[in-house]
Amino acid sequence: MTVFGAQSGAVLVDPSASVNVLAGVQPWELDALRLHAQQTALDLNHHSANHFSRVFLSAALTDVTAKYDHVFRLDIDMAPFLAARFGSEMNVTARAAELEHGHPVVAVQHRIAQLLSTALARQTRLVAVHAGADASFDDRIKATRRHVFVVGVVTSADAQRLVDLGPSPDAQPQDAAQFRTLWGDRAELRRFRDGSIRLATVWGANAMPLEQRAQIVPRMLAFLLRRHFGVLAQPELLHADDQSTADCARPSEAIGDVTAESAGRLFSLSSRIVEFASTRDLSESDTDRVTFEAAIAGFDQLQREVKALEEKLPLRVLALHAVAPGLRYASLAPPKPLALAQGRGDDAYVEPLHVLVEFTTSNKWPDDMAALHKVKSAFLLRLAECYAAAHPSTHVDVSSRFFGYGAQDGLLTGASSVQLAGADDFDYERDSFVDIRHISSGLTFRLSVLCEPEGALLAHKAQEMVRAGLSAQADALQCAHRRWMRTTQWRAMHHRQILDLCQRHHPAASLTIRLLKRWLSRHMLLGQSVGVPDETAELLAARVFTDPWNGLAAPGSAYAGFVRCLQLLAEWRWTEDMCVVDFAAAGSADSEDSARVASARRVWTTTDGLSADAYATLQAAFDAAIQRKDVRGALRIVTAEDPNAEWWGTVSPVLTRRLQSLARASLQTITDCISLGSDSTLPQVFTAPLTDYDFVIKLDKDVVCRQYEQPPASAFTSDGVQSAESAPRKEVFKNLLPSMQHASQVNVKQHANVFGQSDLVGFDPVALFVRDLVGVYRDSILFFNDVHGGRCIAGLWSPTARKTHPFTASMGANMMLLEHEKVGTKPAATLNKRAVVEEIIRLGEGLVENVVMQNE
């Protein structure tokens, strides 16, 4: 055993004790085997009945694209590794060790893995170096040719630490010397709070945003490969100062000339793909101020300020419940403050952050719906008066946006028998609210009253209508009750679950949600009219973190989370398998915590999460939905609190198939980028193919107030070449440069409101235009648009609009007769498409620039 251990690290002998079965197996391969075994033990302990497919039919374990948190393509020249190196006993020993592997590619593979595993031991759980296909005999002769390695990294909980602690020079001199050899001038001698003096590498300040923290491990890896192997990386991975530090005083054992044209190349999508989660109006100078932490801190301060007004209000404020995506790390970009105090503002589009104000219970709420809403408005008026008096410099505005719904759908009067189309929607605008422009944070909070008696009253009124046989009024009241539950109860609970997931358990979940929303939005599939609701997109991303499927651990980076979301959309069998998001298992799905759970002592014990009975209840509800034919291939996500997918509904089967095809194409593009070592086709992942639509409405860019929420131009610049999506730079006169440089130093960019009114909050004319189009042409056309500043609206004629119908009165659309055609005994009629397009142009006067008919 001693002889085997001296020759190879791992020892597993046969019964004769003469053959080491693990000879030639590299240490990282054993680490990967251990990691997969631990995850398999967790999968076998899962409540799902389909253990076999999870363990033995998982294709993700062979897919390098999604298997690791970070994937790097390393293209290096083999000649420097094969050159004879003399001059010291250590070099001769290293040369002999390399020859012991039997192949130069394997020797280089072992050396790279050993360096990275040693240097990144705290930040990673696994560093895998794949050598690609087996080298042929011709490769052994032509050993000077370049070889491509694929480096996969599985990060640990310490991956985003800003300071990597090293040994103490006094207590551990040999380890300190090795640490300095690894990091060079990056290693600094520092004194810490506990009084210890240790070597350390520092990779950022405390104010570093989440996007940059996620790139610490790729930066460390690029630095190591540059210092020890002369590898050149992308500017996003290897900063200029890091490169100069790595090139300074390289160790004697370093291989590769950093000045040679044949130097190795390191490529990764981990940093490039995150750029699409940013926006055009955020620059590096904004990142210190525009953060989710700043928005949450502003909300906490608002909560304290409102609670301080309790003595002046009719009822005591029990709590403020945030329901805005920007207050749970789930909005496309962090909420951007308004710099009103300095006299400058970015009011092109002011996003309100929705907050529910819950008062203490009282039995004095009226039983009449109209009176109850008047009392809620009075509460908001009183709250606004008290807050404005306590904070005179704050702008407070009370509004009511029923838009006449209460008078038409019978919710307030109970006399109407007509239910409005789209009554069961996702908006917030059917209630009174107060807008508070918070001075200290610069954010705009929109406060609504959470009134528990309102929900009970709606349910009671609906039951009365059912007993009275008034089905239309009963349906309207039931829709109103479901909308009230969604706005006040379900959104608040969903907010707490996503906030807990992103804040406590998985830091990479926030960027994953944002990337997924960007992908859906760029493909015009994010939104409530026909697309995927924001909450459903967040549940999709939460699924890959709470229940890592296909034998993989929870993602440790936004890249891995986004790719696995695409895999989920592309491969999940929505008709046959139930998709469950188990928020109770978020803690047990943490990176190395799951490995500890799978230890020998606890491997077969029940892990955190849904119990077997709860899972059986969800499965029974899913089977019942299949029997009712409610599934039919629709994207349907359930939770323990929502077993019937009522909260956010289901995505239609047609749209689900569209998502599957787009996800497959995006995954193939990402795979091609990694295999070719080029990101030239990466923008295609976030570009919608407009040729698939029947017509496209081009909007005037001057009235698209959310155009600054589009990805920055740098995201579409690949390999140093600017794509068509990125805006060309304009030539600027030199006498204007000082004023432009001064404007660039301002933390908050200035984008004036296109209508010249600075007090518009939450006003998006494009969204309102799309809402009107959906309301008018709901049965004839499906509309798609990028809700985050897209400049076009795409349309598809519905299947019913393509057919001919018998001509009757009140057909509900602009129809035209077909000459010499009949349906039965009546003249045939079909949708007058050109007239409908002209109607759309007339409705969108001032917004529509042009309409392109693609499929007549």
XYZ file of C-alpha atoms in Angstrom, residues 154-651:
498
model
C -18.324 23.769 -9.241
C -18.215 26.611 -6.735
C -18.616 26.496 -2.970
C -20.310 28.837 -0.516
C -17.095 30.893 -0.294
C -16.995 31.641 -4.018
C -18.034 35.268 -3.578
C -15.716 36.108 -0.701
C -13.799 39.281 -1.406
C -10.723 38.200 0.570
C -9.036 34.822 0.157
C -7.111 34.114 3.341
C -3.720 32.498 3.120
C -1.262 31.137 5.682
C 0.674 33.118 8.265
C 4.339 33.680 7.276
C 5.519 33.189 10.861
C 3.522 30.077 11.727
C 3.581 28.421 8.290
C 6.624 29.620 6.334
C 6.556 26.833 3.734
C 2.856 27.275 3.025
C 3.366 31.029 2.848
C 6.121 30.588 0.269
C 3.860 28.353 -1.804
C 1.042 30.907 -1.510
C 3.318 33.667 -2.773
C 4.411 31.445 -5.651
C 0.798 30.879 -6.628
C -0.380 34.484 -6.485
C 2.758 36.581 -6.861
C 2.206 40.269 -6.129
C -1.481 39.547 -5.621
C -0.607 38.100 -2.217
C -0.680 40.838 0.409
C 0.296 40.731 4.078
C -2.630 41.967 6.159
C -3.668 42.258 9.770
C -7.232 41.131 10.535
C -9.672 41.931 13.301
C -8.734 38.891 15.357
C -5.158 40.187 15.518
C -3.697 37.608 13.137
C -1.287 38.588 10.375
C -1.778 36.499 7.256
C -1.246 36.547 3.550
C -4.380 37.229 1.523
C -5.608 38.125 -1.940
C -8.216 40.885 -2.216
C -10.628 40.891 -5.158
C -12.879 43.838 -4.453
C -14.359 46.307 -1.989
C -17.316 45.761 0.288
C -19.548 47.809 -2.001
C -18.915 45.487 -4.966
C -22.276 44.653 -6.605
C -23.598 41.142 -6.981
C -22.787 40.936 -10.697
C -19.091 41.582 -10.069
C -18.933 39.316 -7.023
C -20.154 36.459 -9.202
C -17.058 36.884 -11.396
C -14.476 36.513 -8.624
C -13.798 32.820 -9.292
C -13.430 33.308 -13.084
C -11.059 36.206 -12.428
C -8.981 34.100 -10.044
C -8.795 31.242 -12.527
C -7.812 33.551 -15.388
C -5.111 35.130 -13.212
C -3.631 31.752 -12.294
C -3.549 30.505 -15.869
C -1.963 33.745 -17.015
C 0.713 33.664 -14.333
C 1.670 29.998 -14.600
C 0.828 29.110 -18.217
C 0.909 32.426 -20.084
C -2.738 32.127 -21.130
C -4.521 35.210 -22.461
C -8.158 35.618 -21.395
C -11.046 37.890 -22.307
C -10.984 41.430 -20.866
C -14.042 40.562 -18.779
C -12.111 37.725 -17.125
C -8.590 39.151 -16.953
C -8.577 42.847 -16.154
C -5.687 44.972 -17.318
C -4.268 45.447 -13.826
C -4.600 41.720 -13.106
C -2.750 40.899 -16.317
C 0.123 43.240 -15.513
C 0.357 41.789 -12.000
C 0.335 38.219 -13.330
C 3.084 38.990 -15.842
C 5.307 40.491 -13.165
C 7.896 38.164 -11.576
C 6.496 34.899 -12.892
C 7.746 31.752 -11.124
C 10.614 29.787 -12.614
C 8.329 26.785 -13.173
C 5.964 28.863 -15.319
C 5.501 27.693 -18.879
C 4.532 29.693 -21.922
C 5.702 33.027 -23.279
C 3.172 35.770 -22.533
C 4.468 37.831 -25.462
C 4.262 35.039 -28.043
C 1.505 35.035 -30.626
C 0.916 31.355 -29.937
C 0.010 31.988 -26.297
C -2.945 30.065 -24.995
C -6.496 31.436 -25.059
C -9.087 31.218 -22.300
C -12.764 31.675 -23.171
C -15.888 31.625 -21.010
C -19.493 32.791 -21.239
C -19.898 33.280 -17.492
C -19.049 36.964 -17.644
C -20.395 37.709 -21.126
C -23.871 36.360 -20.565
C -24.378 38.407 -17.388
C -24.118 41.618 -19.428
C -27.583 40.970 -20.828
C -29.056 41.336 -17.341
C -27.910 44.951 -17.222
C -29.583 47.965 -18.829
C -28.446 50.825 -21.008
C -28.977 53.509 -18.364
C -26.765 51.814 -15.767
C -23.019 52.346 -15.966
C -20.154 51.439 -13.704
C -20.595 54.706 -11.793
C -24.182 53.737 -10.930
C -23.459 50.325 -9.452
C -22.476 51.616 -6.026
C -25.822 53.365 -5.602
C -28.312 51.457 -7.734
C -28.487 48.138 -5.897
C -31.184 45.898 -4.529
C -29.763 46.340 -1.048
C -30.254 50.102 -1.293
C -33.876 49.631 -2.390
C -34.604 47.210 0.447
C -32.959 49.583 2.909
C -35.174 52.383 1.598
C -38.250 50.215 2.094
C -37.190 49.405 5.660
C -36.797 53.091 6.380
C -40.234 53.824 4.870
C -41.720 51.128 7.086
C -40.275 52.772 10.174
C -41.523 56.178 9.071
C -45.069 54.937 8.446
C -45.205 53.058 11.741
C -44.163 56.268 13.501
C -47.482 57.773 12.383
C -49.611 55.230 14.255
C -50.950 57.721 16.809
C -52.282 59.964 14.049
C -54.056 57.187 12.090
C -57.474 55.649 12.830
C -55.951 52.169 13.144
C -52.494 51.052 14.115
C -50.243 49.965 11.226
C -49.531 46.290 11.676
C -47.012 45.798 8.868
C -45.965 46.890 5.400
C -45.734 44.045 2.889
C -43.519 44.567 -0.163
C -44.764 42.865 -3.328
C -42.600 44.550 -5.972
C -40.007 42.428 -7.831
C -37.437 45.143 -7.217
C -37.680 44.524 -3.478
C -36.990 40.782 -3.750
C -33.947 40.772 -6.088
C -36.153 39.710 -9.002
C -36.590 42.774 -11.220
C -34.659 43.032 -14.447
C -32.507 45.783 -12.966
C -32.251 47.197 -9.439
C -34.764 49.984 -8.742
C -33.276 53.227 -9.914
C -33.606 56.239 -7.591
C -34.591 59.713 -8.659
C -32.090 62.430 -7.789
C -34.829 64.972 -7.081
C -32.897 66.655 -4.312
C -30.169 67.718 -6.723
C -32.646 69.104 -9.226
C -32.063 66.452 -11.848
C -34.139 63.388 -12.498
C -34.406 60.336 -14.668
C -38.150 60.392 -15.250
C -38.419 58.749 -18.655
C -40.171 55.933 -16.799
C -40.660 55.944 -13.040
C -41.256 52.415 -11.776
C -43.489 52.360 -8.662
C -42.618 49.838 -5.987
C -45.886 48.311 -4.757
C -46.361 47.988 -1.014
C -49.393 46.734 0.943
C -50.263 48.491 4.193
C -51.899 46.181 6.732
C -53.778 47.721 9.641
C -54.917 46.024 12.804
C -58.225 44.167 12.615
C -61.470 45.996 13.308
C -65.152 45.065 13.207
C -66.139 48.528 11.990
C -65.396 47.974 8.319
C -68.637 48.438 6.309
C -70.409 45.506 4.709
C -71.128 47.422 1.512
C -68.456 47.185 -1.169
C -68.765 50.796 -2.331
C -68.611 52.100 1.224
C -65.643 49.875 2.011
C -63.641 51.284 -0.887
C -64.501 54.804 0.209
C -63.215 54.025 3.685
C -59.988 52.627 2.188
C -59.571 55.841 0.201
C -60.115 57.846 3.374
C -57.428 55.819 5.134
C -54.987 56.544 2.306
C -55.855 60.251 2.342
C -55.212 60.390 6.070
C -51.955 58.464 5.676
C -50.824 60.841 2.932
C -51.648 63.906 5.012
C -49.798 62.616 8.054
C -46.737 61.529 6.069
C -46.577 64.830 4.147
C -46.811 66.749 7.425
C -44.017 64.686 8.989
C -41.841 64.932 5.862
C -42.565 68.274 4.174
C -40.055 67.803 1.337
C -41.638 64.540 0.199
C -44.017 64.495 -2.761
C -47.170 62.507 -1.884
C -49.992 61.823 -4.326
C -53.238 59.908 -3.752
C -54.926 58.365 -6.786
C -57.760 55.997 -7.649
C -57.662 53.956 -10.820
C -60.867 52.035 -11.062
C -61.288 53.268 -14.659
C -65.009 52.645 -14.331
C -64.633 48.927 -13.647
C -66.764 49.052 -10.527
C -69.699 50.553 -12.374
C -69.584 48.068 -15.254
C -68.761 44.638 -13.826
C -71.226 44.685 -10.953
C -68.641 44.543 -8.201
C -69.787 47.697 -6.464
C -73.430 47.886 -7.559
C -74.263 44.224 -8.054
C -76.715 45.250 -10.771
C -74.791 44.494 -13.944
C -74.931 41.146 -15.689
C -71.933 41.855 -17.923
C -68.447 40.627 -17.060
C -65.589 42.569 -18.553
C -63.128 40.664 -20.691
C -59.890 40.193 -18.854
C -61.381 40.773 -15.418
C -59.109 38.060 -14.013
C -55.866 39.833 -14.811
C -52.667 40.633 -12.964
C -52.761 44.416 -12.646
C -52.704 46.545 -9.540
C -54.735 49.403 -10.947
C -58.220 48.603 -9.650
C -57.785 50.184 -6.281
C -56.849 53.431 -4.587
C -53.228 54.029 -3.735
C -50.819 56.666 -2.532
C -47.477 57.377 -4.221
C -44.658 58.450 -1.913
C -41.459 59.713 -3.470
C -39.003 58.820 -0.795
C -36.398 61.531 -0.417
C -33.623 59.580 1.290
C -33.693 56.626 -1.124
C -34.988 58.444 -4.221
C -37.495 55.656 -4.915
C -41.237 55.874 -5.494
C -43.355 53.591 -3.329
C -46.998 52.907 -4.168
C -48.994 52.033 -1.063
C -52.333 50.214 -1.097
C -54.501 49.111 1.809
C -54.650 45.417 2.655
C -58.185 44.976 3.978
C -59.016 41.437 5.087
C -62.806 42.084 5.304
C -62.786 42.963 1.604
C -61.835 39.418 0.601
C -64.426 37.901 2.931
C -67.070 40.266 1.582
C -66.284 39.367 -2.044
C -66.469 35.647 -1.289
C -69.761 36.131 0.584
C -71.290 38.184 -2.231
C -70.220 35.576 -4.787
C -71.938 32.833 -2.791
C -75.102 34.920 -2.605
C -75.119 35.345 -6.391
C -74.601 31.612 -6.861
C -77.554 30.805 -4.582
C -79.654 33.393 -6.403
C -78.832 31.824 -9.774
C -77.154 34.976 -11.142
C -74.231 33.303 -12.826
C -72.827 36.414 -14.564
C -72.605 38.411 -11.355
C -71.263 35.365 -9.522
C -68.494 34.920 -12.099
C -67.560 38.603 -11.898
C -67.399 38.500 -8.115
C -65.380 35.289 -8.141
C -62.916 36.853 -10.559
C -62.710 39.881 -8.309
C -62.089 37.695 -5.274
C -59.369 35.762 -7.119
C -57.812 39.046 -8.185
C -57.944 40.312 -4.601
C -56.315 37.110 -3.353
C -53.612 37.391 -5.990
C -52.886 41.044 -5.257
C -52.931 40.918 -1.467
C -52.289 37.345 -0.337
C -50.580 35.319 -3.033
C -48.179 38.032 -4.172
C -47.108 38.757 -0.601
C -46.407 35.078 0.096
C -44.601 34.638 -3.213
C -42.522 37.730 -2.443
C -41.351 36.308 0.877
C -40.444 32.972 -0.702
C -38.368 34.477 -3.528
C -36.718 36.979 -1.188
C -35.724 34.189 1.187
C -34.374 32.125 -1.714
C -32.215 34.938 -3.099
C -31.153 36.536 0.164
C -30.449 33.582 2.421
C -29.823 30.452 0.407
C -28.730 31.034 -3.199
C -27.074 34.341 -4.166
C -26.971 33.221 -7.801
C -30.775 32.960 -7.937
C -31.202 36.715 -8.392
C -29.049 36.949 -11.511
C -30.615 33.757 -12.837
C -34.107 35.234 -12.525
C -32.982 38.413 -14.216
C -31.347 36.555 -17.108
C -34.426 34.390 -17.597
C -36.681 37.451 -17.597
C -34.385 39.150 -20.083
C -34.504 36.093 -22.331
C -38.314 35.920 -22.148
C -38.661 39.640 -22.654
C -36.331 39.781 -25.639
C -38.353 37.007 -27.252
C -41.535 38.992 -26.473
C -42.902 36.276 -24.210
C -42.861 38.068 -20.849
C -46.086 39.710 -19.790
C -49.618 39.062 -18.708
C -51.536 39.417 -21.980
C -50.336 36.233 -23.690
C -46.869 35.715 -22.243
C -45.349 34.276 -19.104
C -46.188 36.209 -15.914
C -43.285 37.569 -13.898
C -44.125 35.275 -10.998
C -44.137 32.187 -13.225
C -40.705 33.129 -14.575
C -39.445 33.446 -11.014
C -40.862 30.024 -10.159
C -39.105 28.524 -13.177
C -35.789 29.865 -11.937
C -36.548 28.813 -8.354
C -37.180 25.263 -9.543
C -33.562 24.690 -10.585
C -32.359 25.859 -7.156
C -34.864 24.187 -4.834
C -34.961 20.820 -6.604
C -31.829 20.353 -8.741
C -32.840 17.690 -11.196
C -30.898 15.341 -13.462
C -28.475 14.428 -10.700
C -26.926 17.898 -10.387
C -26.419 20.104 -7.358
C -27.928 23.564 -7.086
C -26.357 26.086 -9.490
C -23.625 28.248 -8.063
C -23.595 30.884 -10.795
C -26.031 32.813 -12.938
C -24.673 31.140 -16.069
C -25.393 27.638 -14.750
C -28.795 28.675 -13.421
C -29.819 30.244 -16.736
C -28.658 27.271 -18.801
C -30.531 24.858 -16.540
C -33.655 26.998 -16.833
C -33.385 26.622 -20.597
C -32.912 22.883 -20.145
C -36.005 22.759 -17.961
C -38.054 24.534 -20.622
C -36.636 22.402 -23.425
C -36.814 18.940 -21.841
C -39.565 18.896 -19.236
C -42.556 16.717 -20.123
C -45.339 19.045 -19.052
C -48.096 16.600 -19.992
C -46.731 13.684 -17.988
C -44.598 15.049 -15.130
C -45.533 17.422 -12.354
C -43.250 20.425 -11.899
C -43.033 21.331 -8.203
C -41.158 24.192 -6.577
C -40.356 23.130 -3.017
C -39.312 26.298 -1.207
C -38.997 24.336 2.033
C -36.052 22.465 0.475
C -34.170 25.653 -0.470
C -31.882 25.319 2.530
C -31.089 21.665 1.927
C -30.222 22.429 -1.702
C -27.369 24.703 -0.682
C -24.023 23.933 -2.224
C -21.990 21.865 0.203
C -24.782 21.476 2.742
C -26.373 18.879 0.510
C -23.115 16.935 0.576
C -23.074 16.924 4.346
C -26.648 15.637 4.411
C -25.542 12.729 2.257
C -22.928 11.570 4.728
C -22.871 7.961 5.798
C -24.679 8.723 9.020
C -27.615 10.593 7.489
C -27.728 9.505 3.887
C -31.025 7.652 4.144
C -32.746 10.025 6.540
C -35.479 12.392 5.396
C -34.127 15.685 4.074
C -35.766 19.049 4.483
C -38.643 19.881 2.199
C -42.023 18.466 1.359
C -43.099 15.410 3.262
C -44.186 12.270 1.468
C -47.827 12.987 2.278
C -47.596 16.541 0.957
C -45.950 15.326 -2.240
C -48.652 12.680 -2.652
C -51.303 15.388 -2.285
C -49.703 17.440 -5.036
C -49.440 14.394 -7.270
C -53.114 13.574 -6.682
C -54.074 17.130 -7.665
C -51.948 16.838 -10.820
C -53.540 13.497 -11.735
C -56.984 15.012 -11.228
C -56.052 17.880 -13.552
C -54.979 15.358 -16.174
C -58.319 13.601 -15.838
C -60.108 16.928 -16.301
C -57.887 17.571 -19.331
C -56.649 20.801 -17.786
C -52.983 20.062 -18.504
C -52.728 19.296 -22.244
C -49.055 20.196 -22.492
C -49.385 23.577 -20.765
C -46.568 24.943 -18.639
C -47.878 24.347 -15.143
C -45.895 24.953 -11.946
C -47.290 24.072 -8.525
C -46.148 24.675 -4.979
C -47.205 23.353 -1.612
C -49.390 26.437 -1.155
C -50.737 26.352 -4.728
C -51.405 22.699 -5.627
C -53.748 23.552 -8.520
C -51.618 26.298 -10.137
C -54.327 28.892 -9.503
C -52.105 31.729 -8.366
C -50.515 32.624 -11.690
C -52.359 30.270 -14.020
C -50.830 28.103 -16.714
C -49.082 29.000 -19.938
